[in-house]
Amino acid sequence: MKKTVLAATIAFWCFMIGAVVAGNLLSPDGKTTQSAPPIRVAQAPAMKQYSLKEVAAHAAVNDCWMAIGGKVYDFSAYISQHPAAPAVMTRHCGKEATRAFETKDRDRPHSDYARSLLGKYLIGTMRE
């Protein structure tokens, strides 16, 4: 009996999933209805673009932007959380800092964790 119930349940859900994937939904009377309209996903707004001159205007410990890999990051709120002394970061505020980030100024790469934090501070891209 358990096997029959299990088989019937699996068959039912396979049918339902197949109907949804195919876009055919059944009404209570068993007739095929129109599939639901497609879900519209809003596109993310375009990132603001900055020049290196605009990045350079943010070169202070409490207003620290850096350009890394063609993207612009505002690290103002992060400097106090950085594991090293603030000077390690502040000397790169307002500058193109890709090499500094990639090598930690000592030919050692940042950790995957450090890389995962970048998105939190992303504010735009560099203007060509």
PDB file of C-alpha atoms in Angstrom:
ATOM      1  CA  MET A   1       0.000   0.000   0.000  1.00  0.00           C
ATOM      2  CA  LYS A   2       2.839   2.410   0.900  1.00  0.00           C
ATOM      3  CA  LYS A   3       4.512   1.797  -2.459  1.00  0.00           C
ATOM      4  CA  THR A   4       1.263   2.533  -4.318  1.00  0.00           C
ATOM      5  CA  VAL A   5       0.741   5.819  -2.454  1.00  0.00           C
ATOM      6  CA  LEU A   6       4.358   6.807  -3.010  1.00  0.00           C
ATOM      7  CA  ALA A   7       4.161   5.959  -6.720  1.00  0.00           C
ATOM      8  CA  ALA A   8       0.912   7.912  -7.097  1.00  0.00           C
ATOM      9  CA  THR A   9       2.394  10.916  -5.304  1.00  0.00           C
ATOM     10  CA  ILE A  10       5.499  10.886  -7.481  1.00  0.00           C
ATOM     11  CA  ALA A  11       3.407  10.536 -10.636  1.00  0.00           C
ATOM     12  CA  PHE A  12       1.170  13.433  -9.569  1.00  0.00           C
ATOM     13  CA  TRP A  13       4.092  15.774  -8.907  1.00  0.00           C
ATOM     14  CA  CYS A  14       5.862  14.768 -12.113  1.00  0.00           C
ATOM     15  CA  PHE A  15       2.682  15.607 -14.022  1.00  0.00           C
ATOM     16  CA  MET A  16       2.291  18.947 -12.236  1.00  0.00           C
ATOM     17  CA  ILE A  17       5.914  19.937 -12.765  1.00  0.00           C
ATOM     18  CA  GLY A  18       5.685  18.922 -16.413  1.00  0.00           C
ATOM     19  CA  ALA A  19       2.537  21.019 -16.852  1.00  0.00           C
ATOM     20  CA  VAL A  20       4.146  24.047 -15.278  1.00  0.00           C
ATOM     21  CA  VAL A  21       7.336  23.665 -17.324  1.00  0.00           C
ATOM     22  CA  ALA A  22       5.314  23.253 -20.508  1.00  0.00           C
ATOM     23  CA  GLY A  23       3.248  26.294 -19.583  1.00  0.00           C
ATOM     24  CA  ASN A  24      -0.027  24.407 -19.416  1.00  0.00           C
ATOM     25  CA  LEU A  25      -1.964  24.778 -16.223  1.00  0.00           C
ATOM     26  CA  LEU A  26      -5.198  22.906 -15.605  1.00  0.00           C
ATOM     27  CA  SER A  27      -8.340  24.570 -14.337  1.00  0.00           C
ATOM     28  CA  PRO A  28     -10.555  22.763 -11.801  1.00  0.00           C
ATOM     29  CA  ASP A  29     -12.755  21.414 -14.623  1.00  0.00           C
ATOM     30  CA  GLY A  30      -9.748  19.722 -16.223  1.00  0.00           C
ATOM     31  CA  LYS A  31      -9.494  22.032 -19.226  1.00  0.00           C
ATOM     32  CA  THR A  32      -6.194  23.555 -20.220  1.00  0.00           C
ATOM     33  CA  THR A  33      -5.891  27.253 -19.443  1.00  0.00           C
ATOM     34  CA  GLN A  34      -3.534  29.892 -20.698  1.00  0.00           C
ATOM     35  CA  SER A  35      -0.184  29.866 -19.020  1.00  0.00           C
ATOM     36  CA  ALA A  36       0.581  32.711 -16.674  1.00  0.00           C
ATOM     37  CA  PRO A  37       2.177  35.784 -18.227  1.00  0.00           C
ATOM     38  CA  PRO A  38       5.963  35.808 -18.040  1.00  0.00           C
ATOM     39  CA  ILE A  39       7.489  37.355 -14.973  1.00  0.00           C
ATOM     40  CA  ARG A  40       9.237  40.571 -15.829  1.00  0.00           C
ATOM     41  CA  VAL A  41      12.536  41.100 -14.095  1.00  0.00           C
ATOM     42  CA  ALA A  42      13.619  44.681 -13.715  1.00  0.00           C
ATOM     43  CA  GLN A  43      17.109  45.323 -14.960  1.00  0.00           C
ATOM     44  CA  ALA A  44      19.539  46.783 -12.508  1.00  0.00           C
ATOM     45  CA  PRO A  45      20.194  50.441 -13.174  1.00  0.00           C
ATOM     46  CA  ALA A  46      23.424  51.227 -14.964  1.00  0.00           C
ATOM     47  CA  MET A  47      26.313  51.875 -12.630  1.00  0.00           C
ATOM     48  CA  LYS A  48      27.417  55.471 -12.314  1.00  0.00           C
ATOM     49  CA  GLN A  49      30.701  56.188 -14.059  1.00  0.00           C
ATOM     50  CA  TYR A  50      33.529  58.169 -12.506  1.00  0.00           C
ATOM     51  CA  SER A  51      36.727  59.676 -13.809  1.00  0.00           C
ATOM     52  CA  LEU A  52      40.026  59.288 -11.977  1.00  0.00           C
ATOM     53  CA  LYS A  53      39.792  63.007 -11.181  1.00  0.00           C
ATOM     54  CA  GLU A  54      36.461  62.381  -9.388  1.00  0.00           C
ATOM     55  CA  VAL A  55      37.961  59.442  -7.473  1.00  0.00           C
ATOM     56  CA  ALA A  56      40.941  61.628  -6.494  1.00  0.00           C
ATOM     57  CA  ALA A  57      38.569  64.055  -4.748  1.00  0.00           C
ATOM     58  CA  HIS A  58      37.919  61.315  -2.165  1.00  0.00           C
ATOM     59  CA  ALA A  59      41.385  60.821  -0.687  1.00  0.00           C
ATOM     60  CA  ALA A  60      40.789  61.115   3.055  1.00  0.00           C
ATOM     61  CA  VAL A  61      40.420  58.569   5.837  1.00  0.00           C
ATOM     62  CA  ASN A  62      36.745  59.478   6.295  1.00  0.00           C
ATOM     63  CA  ASP A  63      36.109  59.808   2.534  1.00  0.00           C
ATOM     64  CA  CYS A  64      38.089  57.085   0.811  1.00  0.00           C
ATOM     65  CA  TRP A  65      37.356  55.956  -2.720  1.00  0.00           C
ATOM     66  CA  MET A  66      39.574  53.649  -4.766  1.00  0.00           C
ATOM     67  CA  ALA A  67      39.543  52.449  -8.338  1.00  0.00           C
ATOM     68  CA  ILE A  68      40.211  48.706  -8.527  1.00  0.00           C
ATOM     69  CA  GLY A  69      39.947  46.707 -11.714  1.00  0.00           C
ATOM     70  CA  GLY A  70      37.892  49.327 -13.538  1.00  0.00           C
ATOM     71  CA  LYS A  71      35.390  49.694 -10.717  1.00  0.00           C
ATOM     72  CA  VAL A  72      35.056  52.371  -8.053  1.00  0.00           C
ATOM     73  CA  TYR A  73      34.670  51.528  -4.374  1.00  0.00           C
ATOM     74  CA  ASP A  74      33.853  53.728  -1.386  1.00  0.00           C
ATOM     75  CA  PHE A  75      35.807  52.247   1.527  1.00  0.00           C
ATOM     76  CA  SER A  76      35.103  55.126   3.938  1.00  0.00           C
ATOM     77  CA  ALA A  77      33.079  52.918   6.301  1.00  0.00           C
ATOM     78  CA  TYR A  78      35.448  49.957   5.988  1.00  0.00           C
ATOM     79  CA  ILE A  79      38.812  51.488   6.919  1.00  0.00           C
ATOM     80  CA  SER A  80      38.177  51.135  10.662  1.00  0.00           C
ATOM     81  CA  GLN A  81      37.272  47.454  10.138  1.00  0.00           C
ATOM     82  CA  HIS A  82      40.333  46.563   8.055  1.00  0.00           C
ATOM     83  CA  PRO A  83      42.602  44.136   9.922  1.00  0.00           C
ATOM     84  CA  ALA A  84      45.726  46.208   9.258  1.00  0.00           C
ATOM     85  CA  ALA A  85      46.457  49.768  10.369  1.00  0.00           C
ATOM     86  CA  PRO A  86      44.412  52.463   8.567  1.00  0.00           C
ATOM     87  CA  ALA A  87      47.535  53.767   6.801  1.00  0.00           C
ATOM     88  CA  VAL A  88      47.688  50.530   4.801  1.00  0.00           C
ATOM     89  CA  MET A  89      44.506  51.600   3.034  1.00  0.00           C
ATOM     90  CA  THR A  90      44.557  55.380   3.310  1.00  0.00           C
ATOM     91  CA  ARG A  91      47.698  55.756   1.208  1.00  0.00           C
ATOM     92  CA  HIS A  92      45.623  54.405  -1.703  1.00  0.00           C
ATOM     93  CA  CYS A  93      42.521  56.555  -1.133  1.00  0.00           C
ATOM     94  CA  GLY A  94      41.647  58.630  -4.189  1.00  0.00           C
ATOM     95  CA  LYS A  95      43.857  56.531  -6.454  1.00  0.00           C
ATOM     96  CA  GLU A  96      43.864  53.686  -8.937  1.00  0.00           C
ATOM     97  CA  ALA A  97      44.660  50.848  -6.548  1.00  0.00           C
ATOM     98  CA  THR A  98      44.349  47.645  -8.557  1.00  0.00           C
ATOM     99  CA  ARG A  99      47.964  46.599  -8.081  1.00  0.00           C
ATOM    100  CA  ALA A 100      47.857  47.485  -4.393  1.00  0.00           C
ATOM    101  CA  PHE A 101      44.753  45.377  -3.888  1.00  0.00           C
ATOM    102  CA  GLU A 102      46.034  42.459  -5.943  1.00  0.00           C
ATOM    103  CA  THR A 103      49.385  42.321  -4.130  1.00  0.00           C
ATOM    104  CA  LYS A 104      48.669  43.903  -0.737  1.00  0.00           C
ATOM    105  CA  ASP A 105      51.800  45.936  -1.555  1.00  0.00           C
ATOM    106  CA  ARG A 106      53.823  42.827  -0.633  1.00  0.00           C
ATOM    107  CA  ASP A 107      53.289  40.479  -3.574  1.00  0.00           C
ATOM    108  CA  ARG A 108      50.626  38.545  -1.655  1.00  0.00           C
ATOM    109  CA  PRO A 109      47.050  38.328  -2.893  1.00  0.00           C
ATOM    110  CA  HIS A 110      44.051  39.245  -0.774  1.00  0.00           C
ATOM    111  CA  SER A 111      41.932  36.368   0.477  1.00  0.00           C
ATOM    112  CA  ASP A 112      38.705  35.193  -1.152  1.00  0.00           C
ATOM    113  CA  TYR A 113      36.932  36.722   1.833  1.00  0.00           C
ATOM    114  CA  ALA A 114      38.469  40.126   1.118  1.00  0.00           C
ATOM    115  CA  ARG A 115      37.402  39.823  -2.516  1.00  0.00           C
ATOM    116  CA  SER A 116      33.875  38.922  -1.443  1.00  0.00           C
ATOM    117  CA  LEU A 117      33.645  42.195   0.503  1.00  0.00           C
ATOM    118  CA  LEU A 118      34.271  44.353  -2.550  1.00  0.00           C
ATOM    119  CA  GLY A 119      30.671  44.193  -3.769  1.00  0.00           C
ATOM    120  CA  LYS A 120      29.439  45.772  -0.561  1.00  0.00           C
ATOM    121  CA  TYR A 121      31.458  48.917  -1.269  1.00  0.00           C
ATOM    122  CA  LEU A 122      30.992  49.136  -5.060  1.00  0.00           C
ATOM    123  CA  ILE A 123      29.601  52.512  -6.155  1.00  0.00           C
ATOM    124  CA  GLY A 124      30.365  52.627  -9.871  1.00  0.00           C
ATOM    125  CA  THR A 125      32.742  52.011 -12.727  1.00  0.00           C
ATOM    126  CA  MET A 126      35.635  53.946 -14.187  1.00  0.00           C
ATOM    127  CA  ARG A 127      34.881  56.129 -17.166  1.00  0.00           C
ATOM    128  CA  GLU A 128      37.169  55.357 -20.091  1.00  0.00           C
TER     129      GLU A 128
END
